[in-house]
């Protein structure tokens, strides 16, 4: 086993050692981002142990099976790497740590109820690594963490727990820049790879390792804290931009215009890139990243926090719009039967963390509606956990539905027979429905009614 940190080997010799499998890699966390990363590492190095506390995940991987769905190419890559002996899994963290010279951490880093980054899982991995780390080893953090974590927590924590000095092992932050549904493409070269170490040698080693993983540019940052901030700033930009779009969408009725149309035209100017309004922001990234920053700084950050407030308020706004539109149609939302289309936070991805659907369902229920929910990617018990009655898509037309809210535009919803519903009022949170033969309020575009298959805007003009 060859270590890469402070080694006397040349860069070429280190690269060759990596490719031969002489530098064993342990990947801690085999979730939807960790498993693709482990498989790519295995293809590049031929010697990867994946560690996960879920025994079922370990069993499936060792059988050559892929537990992560809807990732093109991943099942085949996992099966191939397991078959050739390049990828294996264990639930024994000490076993993984003892066997590795490169330790890659990619575990969840959620928020606590009081909006503080919860690093309990992350810190347990540091405990594990400390049991087996040896001089020359490299620790790489891929999961998102607050700025300063690699420098102020990882390096001193492992140093204290392992008995090694900080000059005997390297630590670098190399953020995953991966989206569900395109993990392999993203990991292997869709974007430049950011690397930043707690010292120059850590940065050098991280750049050398990822030179074997990605075909894209390696961007070496001045330190690990800057690298950590890059990942967070990406999310902050999107959160603030979406908040701007959502606020513009909310003033649409005051202006009496199609805000989406105005945004599209504004974006033809190369210095403008306004995102689209919608029912809220979900997932385990954008809604959480602002607090990774604000929890670590003393300076006030009113823009960041206001953006969060705007985006957090969109599910309520969306649900209330359905109440408004039902009122305009002469019906009361109290006692009405309404259906929420899409409970996951993104189309085609079975992920519910921070989904806007939760707030939409909650507000509709508070307004007195009988709430149904349809999501082809989720089991009924998951849908029911949000307080809605789960309904299969092919059974929706059997219910006497007064209104609907489109939260997540799964492709399965393209097959809805809208003619099967009578006198329906719909709020389109994503601007994807078009003319469906019913009254539709699109967030950002406003209300439309369909008369003889011609879409008419009540506030004047055809669309």
Tab-separated table of C-alpha atoms in Angstrom:
chain	number	residue	atom	x	y	z
A	1	UNK	CA	0.000	0.000	0.000
A	2	UNK	CA	1.397	3.354	-1.092
A	3	UNK	CA	0.583	6.711	0.487
A	4	UNK	CA	0.608	9.839	-1.645
A	5	UNK	CA	1.067	12.584	0.951
A	6	UNK	CA	4.680	13.737	1.444
A	7	UNK	CA	5.967	10.840	-0.609
A	8	UNK	CA	9.327	10.651	-2.351
A	9	UNK	CA	7.708	9.242	-5.478
A	10	UNK	CA	7.485	11.452	-8.545
A	11	UNK	CA	4.085	12.582	-9.790
A	12	UNK	CA	4.303	10.090	-12.639
A	13	UNK	CA	5.076	7.257	-10.233
A	14	UNK	CA	2.155	8.279	-8.032
A	15	UNK	CA	-0.209	8.283	-11.000
A	16	UNK	CA	0.985	4.842	-12.024
A	17	UNK	CA	0.541	3.552	-8.471
A	18	UNK	CA	-3.038	4.862	-8.431
A	19	UNK	CA	-3.863	3.169	-11.719
A	20	UNK	CA	-2.321	-0.139	-10.604
A	21	UNK	CA	-4.417	-0.218	-7.460
A	22	UNK	CA	-1.413	0.226	-5.163
A	23	UNK	CA	-3.165	3.172	-3.476
A	24	UNK	CA	-6.322	1.667	-1.920
A	25	UNK	CA	-9.321	3.984	-1.655
A	26	UNK	CA	-12.139	3.928	0.902
A	27	UNK	CA	-15.359	5.786	0.135
A	28	UNK	CA	-17.452	6.446	3.238
A	29	UNK	CA	-21.140	6.694	2.313
A	30	UNK	CA	-22.754	4.754	-0.540
A	31	UNK	CA	-25.862	6.834	-1.078
A	32	UNK	CA	-27.111	8.374	-4.286
A	33	UNK	CA	-23.911	10.406	-4.658
A	34	UNK	CA	-21.484	8.114	-2.844
A	35	UNK	CA	-22.133	4.976	-4.870
A	36	UNK	CA	-21.522	6.638	-8.257
A	37	UNK	CA	-18.347	8.227	-6.871
A	38	UNK	CA	-17.113	4.886	-5.531
A	39	UNK	CA	-17.806	3.206	-8.884
A	40	UNK	CA	-15.893	5.892	-10.795
A	41	UNK	CA	-12.993	5.659	-8.347
A	42	UNK	CA	-13.017	1.877	-8.816
A	43	UNK	CA	-12.840	2.176	-12.578
A	44	UNK	CA	-9.912	4.600	-12.327
A	45	UNK	CA	-7.924	2.908	-9.560
A	46	UNK	CA	-9.066	-0.717	-9.438
A	47	UNK	CA	-9.025	-0.845	-5.644
A	48	UNK	CA	-11.985	0.671	-3.757
A	49	UNK	CA	-13.770	-0.311	-0.575
A	50	UNK	CA	-17.126	1.334	-0.056
A	51	UNK	CA	-18.293	1.690	3.534
A	52	UNK	CA	-21.925	2.110	4.562
A	53	UNK	CA	-23.803	1.388	7.778
A	54	UNK	CA	-26.744	-0.063	5.816
A	55	UNK	CA	-26.202	-3.815	5.626
A	56	UNK	CA	-28.633	-4.135	2.718
A	57	UNK	CA	-26.625	-1.624	0.681
A	58	UNK	CA	-23.429	-3.550	1.449
A	59	UNK	CA	-25.010	-6.872	0.519
A	60	UNK	CA	-26.410	-5.539	-2.752
A	61	UNK	CA	-23.151	-3.942	-3.812
A	62	UNK	CA	-21.121	-7.066	-3.073
A	63	UNK	CA	-23.597	-8.961	-5.242
A	64	UNK	CA	-22.951	-6.512	-8.066
A	65	UNK	CA	-26.340	-4.849	-7.650
A	66	UNK	CA	-27.074	-1.111	-7.695
A	67	UNK	CA	-29.513	0.239	-5.115
A	68	UNK	CA	-29.525	3.761	-6.591
A	69	UNK	CA	-32.200	4.135	-9.256
A	70	UNK	CA	-32.550	6.328	-12.320
A	71	UNK	CA	-28.802	6.830	-12.826
A	72	UNK	CA	-27.940	6.027	-16.446
A	73	UNK	CA	-24.992	3.645	-16.712
A	74	UNK	CA	-24.550	3.173	-12.979
A	75	UNK	CA	-25.953	-0.376	-12.641
A	76	UNK	CA	-23.678	-1.560	-15.431
A	77	UNK	CA	-20.618	0.202	-14.004
A	78	UNK	CA	-21.209	-1.197	-10.509
A	79	UNK	CA	-21.654	-4.744	-11.819
A	80	UNK	CA	-18.533	-4.446	-13.951
A	81	UNK	CA	-16.316	-3.113	-11.157
A	82	UNK	CA	-17.526	-5.669	-8.614
A	83	UNK	CA	-17.007	-8.509	-11.080
A	84	UNK	CA	-13.407	-7.506	-11.767
A	85	UNK	CA	-12.685	-7.139	-8.049
A	86	UNK	CA	-12.160	-3.380	-8.156
A	87	UNK	CA	-15.119	-2.514	-5.917
A	88	UNK	CA	-16.310	-4.109	-2.712
A	89	UNK	CA	-18.335	-2.951	0.287
A	90	UNK	CA	-18.284	-3.314	4.046
A	91	UNK	CA	-20.295	-2.108	7.007
A	92	UNK	CA	-17.162	-2.276	9.163
A	93	UNK	CA	-15.648	1.204	9.204
A	94	UNK	CA	-12.411	0.073	10.812
A	95	UNK	CA	-11.934	-2.489	8.062
A	96	UNK	CA	-12.353	0.196	5.414
A	97	UNK	CA	-10.026	2.609	7.216
A	98	UNK	CA	-7.318	-0.003	7.779
A	99	UNK	CA	-7.316	-0.962	4.116
A	100	UNK	CA	-7.107	2.538	2.616
A	101	UNK	CA	-4.509	5.164	1.819
A	102	UNK	CA	-7.099	7.592	0.432
A	103	UNK	CA	-10.221	8.239	2.526
A	104	UNK	CA	-13.153	9.918	0.734
A	105	UNK	CA	-16.055	11.208	2.828
A	106	UNK	CA	-19.423	11.683	1.149
A	107	UNK	CA	-22.121	11.406	3.818
A	108	UNK	CA	-25.222	13.520	4.581
A	109	UNK	CA	-24.690	16.806	6.411
A	110	UNK	CA	-28.242	17.914	7.278
A	111	UNK	CA	-29.577	20.820	9.291
A	112	UNK	CA	-30.818	20.566	12.845
A	113	UNK	CA	-34.219	21.945	13.813
A	114	UNK	CA	-32.586	25.222	14.844
A	115	UNK	CA	-30.925	25.640	11.410
A	116	UNK	CA	-27.469	24.552	12.529
A	117	UNK	CA	-25.387	22.194	10.347
A	118	UNK	CA	-25.556	18.737	11.911
A	119	UNK	CA	-22.130	17.144	11.550
A	120	UNK	CA	-22.816	14.124	13.770
A	121	UNK	CA	-22.652	11.597	10.916
A	122	UNK	CA	-19.647	13.362	9.452
A	123	UNK	CA	-17.824	13.320	12.768
A	124	UNK	CA	-18.534	9.613	13.227
A	125	UNK	CA	-16.730	9.028	9.945
A	126	UNK	CA	-13.754	10.997	11.245
A	127	UNK	CA	-13.719	8.675	14.269
A	128	UNK	CA	-13.667	5.721	11.904
A	129	UNK	CA	-10.868	7.101	9.750
A	130	UNK	CA	-8.773	7.871	12.816
A	131	UNK	CA	-8.749	4.157	13.732
A	132	UNK	CA	-6.871	3.208	10.575
A	133	UNK	CA	-5.160	6.271	9.150
A	134	UNK	CA	-1.430	5.915	8.545
A	135	UNK	CA	1.397	8.301	7.619
A	136	UNK	CA	1.099	9.304	3.972
A	137	UNK	CA	-2.692	8.880	3.873
A	138	UNK	CA	-4.999	11.437	2.314
A	139	UNK	CA	-8.458	12.476	3.593
A	140	UNK	CA	-10.773	13.995	1.002
A	141	UNK	CA	-14.093	15.614	1.905
A	142	UNK	CA	-16.648	15.610	-0.930
A	143	UNK	CA	-19.852	16.300	1.024
A	144	UNK	CA	-20.867	19.888	1.663
A	145	UNK	CA	-19.735	21.329	4.999
A	146	UNK	CA	-19.574	24.793	6.600
A	147	UNK	CA	-16.562	26.942	5.674
A	148	UNK	CA	-13.532	26.109	7.778
A	149	UNK	CA	-14.538	22.501	8.513
A	150	UNK	CA	-11.533	20.841	6.872
A	151	UNK	CA	-9.070	23.190	8.551
A	152	UNK	CA	-10.722	23.598	11.958
A	153	UNK	CA	-12.363	20.203	12.463
A	154	UNK	CA	-11.106	17.450	10.166
A	155	UNK	CA	-7.357	17.957	10.448
A	156	UNK	CA	-7.114	18.622	14.214
A	157	UNK	CA	-9.754	16.020	15.070
A	158	UNK	CA	-7.988	13.207	13.225
A	159	UNK	CA	-4.653	14.374	14.561
A	160	UNK	CA	-5.900	14.173	18.149
A	161	UNK	CA	-7.757	10.881	17.696
A	162	UNK	CA	-5.067	9.044	15.729
A	163	UNK	CA	-1.901	10.236	17.406
A	164	UNK	CA	-0.412	11.318	14.074
A	165	UNK	CA	0.953	14.816	13.610
A	166	UNK	CA	-0.696	17.149	11.121
A	167	UNK	CA	2.362	16.833	8.883
A	168	UNK	CA	1.869	13.082	8.426
A	169	UNK	CA	-1.447	13.069	6.537
A	170	UNK	CA	-3.240	15.322	4.101
A	171	UNK	CA	-6.729	16.845	4.137
A	172	UNK	CA	-8.503	18.445	1.190
A	173	UNK	CA	-11.987	19.558	0.274
A	174	UNK	CA	-13.074	18.515	-3.210
A	175	UNK	CA	-16.822	19.192	-3.513
A	176	UNK	CA	-19.167	16.942	-5.425
A	177	UNK	CA	-20.843	18.913	-8.200
A	178	UNK	CA	-23.344	16.261	-9.117
A	179	UNK	CA	-27.061	16.172	-9.876
A	180	UNK	CA	-29.295	13.137	-9.546
A	181	UNK	CA	-29.925	11.476	-12.878
A	182	UNK	CA	-26.561	12.441	-14.351
A	183	UNK	CA	-24.085	11.455	-11.653
A	184	UNK	CA	-21.565	9.590	-13.794
A	185	UNK	CA	-21.490	12.343	-16.397
A	186	UNK	CA	-20.991	15.011	-13.748
A	187	UNK	CA	-18.310	13.160	-11.787
A	188	UNK	CA	-16.211	12.281	-14.812
A	189	UNK	CA	-16.072	15.636	-16.519
A	190	UNK	CA	-19.207	17.739	-16.901
A	191	UNK	CA	-17.692	20.530	-14.802
A	192	UNK	CA	-14.239	21.587	-13.620
A	193	UNK	CA	-13.187	19.867	-10.391
A	194	UNK	CA	-12.531	22.146	-7.414
A	195	UNK	CA	-9.773	21.078	-5.012
A	196	UNK	CA	-8.372	22.863	-1.980
A	197	UNK	CA	-6.162	21.494	0.782
A	198	UNK	CA	-5.327	22.537	4.306
A	199	UNK	CA	-1.754	22.874	3.005
A	200	UNK	CA	-0.057	22.997	-0.387
A	201	UNK	CA	0.848	19.307	-0.348
A	202	UNK	CA	-2.774	18.319	0.299
A	203	UNK	CA	-3.891	20.439	-2.639
A	204	UNK	CA	-1.246	18.861	-4.883
A	205	UNK	CA	-2.252	15.316	-3.962
A	206	UNK	CA	-5.969	16.041	-4.389
A	207	UNK	CA	-5.331	17.510	-7.834
A	208	UNK	CA	-3.267	14.465	-8.795
A	209	UNK	CA	-5.991	12.043	-7.648
A	210	UNK	CA	-8.811	13.833	-9.435
A	211	UNK	CA	-6.708	14.073	-12.547
A	212	UNK	CA	-7.359	10.326	-12.768
A	213	UNK	CA	-11.095	10.744	-12.163
A	214	UNK	CA	-12.186	13.643	-14.363
A	215	UNK	CA	-11.501	14.624	-17.950
A	216	UNK	CA	-12.243	18.269	-17.145
A	217	UNK	CA	-10.073	21.012	-15.704
A	218	UNK	CA	-8.788	20.808	-12.132
A	219	UNK	CA	-9.062	24.162	-10.361
A	220	UNK	CA	-6.712	24.404	-7.384
A	221	UNK	CA	-7.946	26.811	-4.734
A	222	UNK	CA	-5.675	28.651	-2.339
A	223	UNK	CA	-6.953	26.650	0.651
A	224	UNK	CA	-9.665	24.278	1.810
A	225	UNK	CA	-11.938	26.986	3.221
A	226	UNK	CA	-12.069	28.727	-0.149
A	227	UNK	CA	-12.932	25.411	-1.800
A	228	UNK	CA	-15.707	24.833	0.754
A	229	UNK	CA	-17.072	28.299	0.021
A	230	UNK	CA	-17.172	27.640	-3.727
A	231	UNK	CA	-19.702	24.862	-3.283
A	232	UNK	CA	-21.809	26.957	-0.920
A	233	UNK	CA	-21.684	30.044	-3.109
A	234	UNK	CA	-23.061	28.020	-6.034
A	235	UNK	CA	-26.125	27.187	-3.936
A	236	UNK	CA	-26.465	30.690	-2.525
A	237	UNK	CA	-26.473	32.182	-6.009
A	238	UNK	CA	-29.286	29.897	-7.085
A	239	UNK	CA	-31.296	30.495	-3.922
A	240	UNK	CA	-31.094	34.275	-4.231
A	241	UNK	CA	-31.789	34.165	-7.980
A	242	UNK	CA	-34.820	31.909	-7.507
A	243	UNK	CA	-36.050	34.216	-4.740
A	244	UNK	CA	-35.889	37.133	-7.162
A	245	UNK	CA	-37.867	35.157	-9.742
A	246	UNK	CA	-40.395	34.104	-7.109
A	247	UNK	CA	-40.848	37.659	-5.884
A	248	UNK	CA	-41.390	38.817	-9.457
A	249	UNK	CA	-43.899	36.007	-9.850
A	250	UNK	CA	-45.730	37.165	-6.728
A	251	UNK	CA	-46.163	40.723	-8.058
A	252	UNK	CA	-47.470	39.449	-11.375
A	253	UNK	CA	-51.098	40.180	-10.475
A	254	UNK	CA	-50.255	43.769	-9.517
A	255	UNK	CA	-48.508	44.377	-12.828
A	256	UNK	CA	-51.025	42.504	-14.947
A	257	UNK	CA	-48.331	41.008	-17.168
A	258	UNK	CA	-46.859	37.607	-17.921
A	259	UNK	CA	-43.723	37.737	-15.758
A	260	UNK	CA	-42.348	34.564	-17.332
A	261	UNK	CA	-42.534	36.196	-20.747
A	262	UNK	CA	-40.722	39.266	-19.415
A	263	UNK	CA	-38.032	37.114	-17.786
A	264	UNK	CA	-37.451	35.176	-21.000
A	265	UNK	CA	-37.020	38.426	-22.924
A	266	UNK	CA	-34.793	39.973	-20.249
A	267	UNK	CA	-32.540	36.921	-20.378
A	268	UNK	CA	-31.734	37.566	-24.027
A	269	UNK	CA	-29.389	40.246	-22.689
A	270	UNK	CA	-26.119	38.426	-21.930
A	271	UNK	CA	-25.696	39.950	-18.470
A	272	UNK	CA	-29.121	38.780	-17.266
A	273	UNK	CA	-29.933	35.253	-16.137
A	274	UNK	CA	-33.092	35.325	-14.036
A	275	UNK	CA	-34.373	31.885	-13.066
A	276	UNK	CA	-38.045	30.850	-13.211
A	277	UNK	CA	-40.642	31.301	-10.465
A	278	UNK	CA	-42.181	28.223	-8.886
A	279	UNK	CA	-43.886	26.733	-5.825
A	280	UNK	CA	-40.715	26.653	-3.714
A	281	UNK	CA	-37.190	25.277	-3.468
A	282	UNK	CA	-36.541	21.727	-2.309
A	283	UNK	CA	-33.805	19.164	-1.921
A	284	UNK	CA	-30.963	18.743	0.529
A	285	UNK	CA	-28.768	21.447	-1.017
A	286	UNK	CA	-30.152	24.877	-1.841
A	287	UNK	CA	-32.534	25.219	1.134
A	288	UNK	CA	-29.762	24.253	3.558
A	289	UNK	CA	-26.586	25.866	2.220
A	290	UNK	CA	-27.418	29.427	3.344
A	291	UNK	CA	-27.340	28.275	6.959
A	292	UNK	CA	-23.976	26.586	6.463
A	293	UNK	CA	-22.655	30.091	5.848
A	294	UNK	CA	-24.755	32.201	8.215
A	295	UNK	CA	-24.027	29.863	11.131
A	296	UNK	CA	-20.303	30.511	10.753
A	297	UNK	CA	-20.164	34.294	10.342
A	298	UNK	CA	-20.825	37.235	12.654
A	299	UNK	CA	-21.592	39.733	9.898
A	300	UNK	CA	-25.298	40.168	9.171
A	301	UNK	CA	-26.487	38.582	5.921
A	302	UNK	CA	-29.925	40.108	5.238
A	303	UNK	CA	-29.979	39.269	1.519
A	304	UNK	CA	-29.257	35.573	2.088
A	305	UNK	CA	-31.854	35.268	4.836
A	306	UNK	CA	-34.491	37.256	2.940
A	307	UNK	CA	-34.055	34.988	-0.073
A	308	UNK	CA	-34.702	32.008	2.198
A	309	UNK	CA	-37.808	33.704	3.586
A	310	UNK	CA	-39.168	34.381	0.103
A	311	UNK	CA	-38.555	30.853	-1.123
A	312	UNK	CA	-39.886	29.281	2.080
A	313	UNK	CA	-43.085	31.286	1.596
A	314	UNK	CA	-43.830	30.055	-1.916
A	315	UNK	CA	-45.662	26.833	-0.958
A	316	UNK	CA	-48.146	28.867	1.100
A	317	UNK	CA	-48.510	31.395	-1.727
A	318	UNK	CA	-49.141	28.563	-4.182
A	319	UNK	CA	-51.817	26.914	-2.060
A	320	UNK	CA	-53.523	30.239	-1.365
A	321	UNK	CA	-53.634	30.928	-5.103
A	322	UNK	CA	-55.720	27.809	-5.580
A	323	UNK	CA	-58.094	29.136	-2.919
A	324	UNK	CA	-58.259	32.485	-4.729
A	325	UNK	CA	-58.940	30.863	-8.076
A	326	UNK	CA	-61.621	28.594	-6.661
A	327	UNK	CA	-63.211	31.704	-5.163
A	328	UNK	CA	-63.236	33.420	-8.534
A	329	UNK	CA	-64.979	30.363	-9.926
A	330	UNK	CA	-67.666	30.724	-7.248
A	331	UNK	CA	-66.460	27.888	-5.018
A	332	UNK	CA	-65.006	27.739	-1.530
A	333	UNK	CA	-61.761	25.898	-0.851
A	334	UNK	CA	-63.103	24.834	2.538
A	335	UNK	CA	-64.598	21.400	1.948
A	336	UNK	CA	-63.257	21.214	-1.607
A	337	UNK	CA	-61.398	18.151	-2.855
A	338	UNK	CA	-58.044	19.158	-4.282
A	339	UNK	CA	-55.157	17.123	-5.684
A	340	UNK	CA	-51.455	17.871	-5.458
A	341	UNK	CA	-49.517	16.586	-8.464
A	342	UNK	CA	-45.959	15.680	-7.521
A	343	UNK	CA	-44.602	15.266	-3.996
A	344	UNK	CA	-40.898	14.859	-4.757
A	345	UNK	CA	-38.932	18.075	-5.027
A	346	UNK	CA	-37.716	17.367	-8.576
A	347	UNK	CA	-39.289	15.580	-11.535
A	348	UNK	CA	-37.973	12.077	-12.077
A	349	UNK	CA	-36.153	11.939	-8.728
A	350	UNK	CA	-37.569	10.073	-5.719
A	351	UNK	CA	-36.299	12.627	-3.211
A	352	UNK	CA	-38.581	14.407	-0.741
A	353	UNK	CA	-36.206	16.409	1.452
A	354	UNK	CA	-37.474	19.981	1.875
A	355	UNK	CA	-40.001	19.408	-0.899
A	356	UNK	CA	-42.352	22.369	-1.541
A	357	UNK	CA	-45.207	19.866	-1.705
A	358	UNK	CA	-45.091	19.581	2.086
A	359	UNK	CA	-45.975	23.243	2.568
A	360	UNK	CA	-48.572	23.177	-0.200
A	361	UNK	CA	-50.343	20.190	1.366
A	362	UNK	CA	-50.153	21.700	4.852
A	363	UNK	CA	-51.628	25.028	3.761
A	364	UNK	CA	-54.382	23.429	1.698
A	365	UNK	CA	-55.342	21.346	4.729
A	366	UNK	CA	-55.324	24.424	6.969
A	367	UNK	CA	-57.663	26.106	4.480
A	368	UNK	CA	-60.105	23.225	4.982
A	369	UNK	CA	-59.535	21.298	1.765
A	370	UNK	CA	-59.640	17.526	1.436
A	371	UNK	CA	-56.166	16.948	-0.008
A	372	UNK	CA	-55.228	14.128	-2.360
A	373	UNK	CA	-51.693	13.669	-3.633
A	374	UNK	CA	-50.299	11.839	-6.642
A	375	UNK	CA	-46.679	10.876	-7.147
A	376	UNK	CA	-45.711	7.940	-9.386
A	377	UNK	CA	-42.251	7.697	-7.803
A	378	UNK	CA	-43.312	7.310	-4.160
A	379	UNK	CA	-44.984	4.617	-2.099
A	380	UNK	CA	-48.366	5.422	-0.611
A	381	UNK	CA	-47.034	5.509	2.935
A	382	UNK	CA	-44.491	8.178	1.996
A	383	UNK	CA	-47.180	10.325	0.363
A	384	UNK	CA	-49.511	9.807	3.324
A	385	UNK	CA	-46.778	10.985	5.709
A	386	UNK	CA	-47.315	14.510	4.384
A	387	UNK	CA	-50.954	14.484	5.481
A	388	UNK	CA	-52.538	13.849	2.080
A	389	UNK	CA	-54.529	10.893	0.793
A	390	UNK	CA	-52.355	8.999	-1.718
A	391	UNK	CA	-54.024	8.382	-5.061
A	392	UNK	CA	-52.721	6.461	-8.074
A	393	UNK	CA	-52.523	8.516	-11.239
A	394	UNK	CA	-54.812	6.187	-13.180
A	395	UNK	CA	-57.448	6.465	-10.432
A	396	UNK	CA	-57.422	10.247	-10.072
A	397	UNK	CA	-60.277	10.784	-12.531
A	398	UNK	CA	-62.565	8.636	-10.374
A	399	UNK	CA	-62.508	11.322	-7.681
A	400	UNK	CA	-64.744	14.400	-7.773
A	401	UNK	CA	-61.847	16.859	-7.799
A	402	UNK	CA	-62.486	20.593	-7.589
A	403	UNK	CA	-58.917	21.811	-7.965
A	404	UNK	CA	-55.342	20.734	-8.545
A	405	UNK	CA	-51.885	22.102	-7.871
A	406	UNK	CA	-48.992	21.006	-10.062
A	407	UNK	CA	-45.912	21.067	-7.822
A	408	UNK	CA	-43.553	18.677	-9.619
A	409	UNK	CA	-43.992	18.010	-13.358
A	410	UNK	CA	-43.204	14.292	-13.598
A	411	UNK	CA	-43.314	13.110	-17.192
A	412	UNK	CA	-46.104	10.694	-16.237
A	413	UNK	CA	-48.395	13.703	-15.822
A	414	UNK	CA	-48.152	14.330	-19.572
A	415	UNK	CA	-50.647	11.476	-19.995
A	416	UNK	CA	-53.385	12.974	-17.811
A	417	UNK	CA	-56.744	13.005	-19.599
A	418	UNK	CA	-57.851	16.475	-18.598
A	419	UNK	CA	-61.184	16.028	-20.392
A	420	UNK	CA	-62.113	13.446	-17.755
A	421	UNK	CA	-62.479	16.223	-15.170
A	422	UNK	CA	-65.417	18.632	-14.965
A	423	UNK	CA	-65.073	22.338	-14.232
A	424	UNK	CA	-61.569	22.060	-12.815
A	425	UNK	CA	-59.446	24.885	-11.368
A	426	UNK	CA	-55.680	24.350	-11.567
A	427	UNK	CA	-52.608	26.142	-10.239
A	428	UNK	CA	-49.564	25.364	-12.378
A	429	UNK	CA	-46.478	25.893	-10.251
A	430	UNK	CA	-43.994	25.216	-13.021
A	431	UNK	CA	-45.462	26.691	-16.197
A	432	UNK	CA	-45.572	23.323	-17.960
A	433	UNK	CA	-49.264	22.577	-18.495
A	434	UNK	CA	-50.281	24.902	-21.306
A	435	UNK	CA	-53.868	24.699	-22.575
A	436	UNK	CA	-55.566	21.800	-20.796
A	437	UNK	CA	-59.171	22.846	-21.321
A	438	UNK	CA	-59.636	24.192	-17.782
A	439	UNK	CA	-59.073	27.404	-15.885
A	440	UNK	CA	-55.349	27.539	-14.990
A	441	UNK	CA	-53.399	29.988	-12.873
A	442	UNK	CA	-49.694	29.722	-13.707
A	443	UNK	CA	-47.307	31.171	-11.144
A	444	UNK	CA	-45.634	34.086	-12.893
A	445	UNK	CA	-48.010	34.119	-15.869
A	446	UNK	CA	-51.347	34.490	-14.146
A	447	UNK	CA	-54.856	33.127	-14.779
A	448	UNK	CA	-56.214	31.828	-18.057
A	449	UNK	CA	-59.539	30.382	-19.094
A	450	UNK	CA	-60.140	28.141	-22.059
A	451	UNK	CA	-63.136	28.896	-24.212
A	452	UNK	CA	-63.602	26.882	-27.425
A	453	UNK	CA	-59.962	25.829	-27.190
A	454	UNK	CA	-58.734	29.439	-27.269
A	455	UNK	CA	-56.671	30.488	-24.253
A	456	UNK	CA	-57.792	33.879	-22.985
A	457	UNK	CA	-56.229	35.973	-20.238
A	458	UNK	CA	-59.030	37.479	-18.070
A	459	UNK	CA	-57.015	40.656	-17.638
A	460	UNK	CA	-56.959	41.192	-21.406
A	461	UNK	CA	-55.319	39.724	-24.484
A	462	UNK	CA	-54.808	36.279	-25.954
A	463	UNK	CA	-51.923	34.021	-24.990
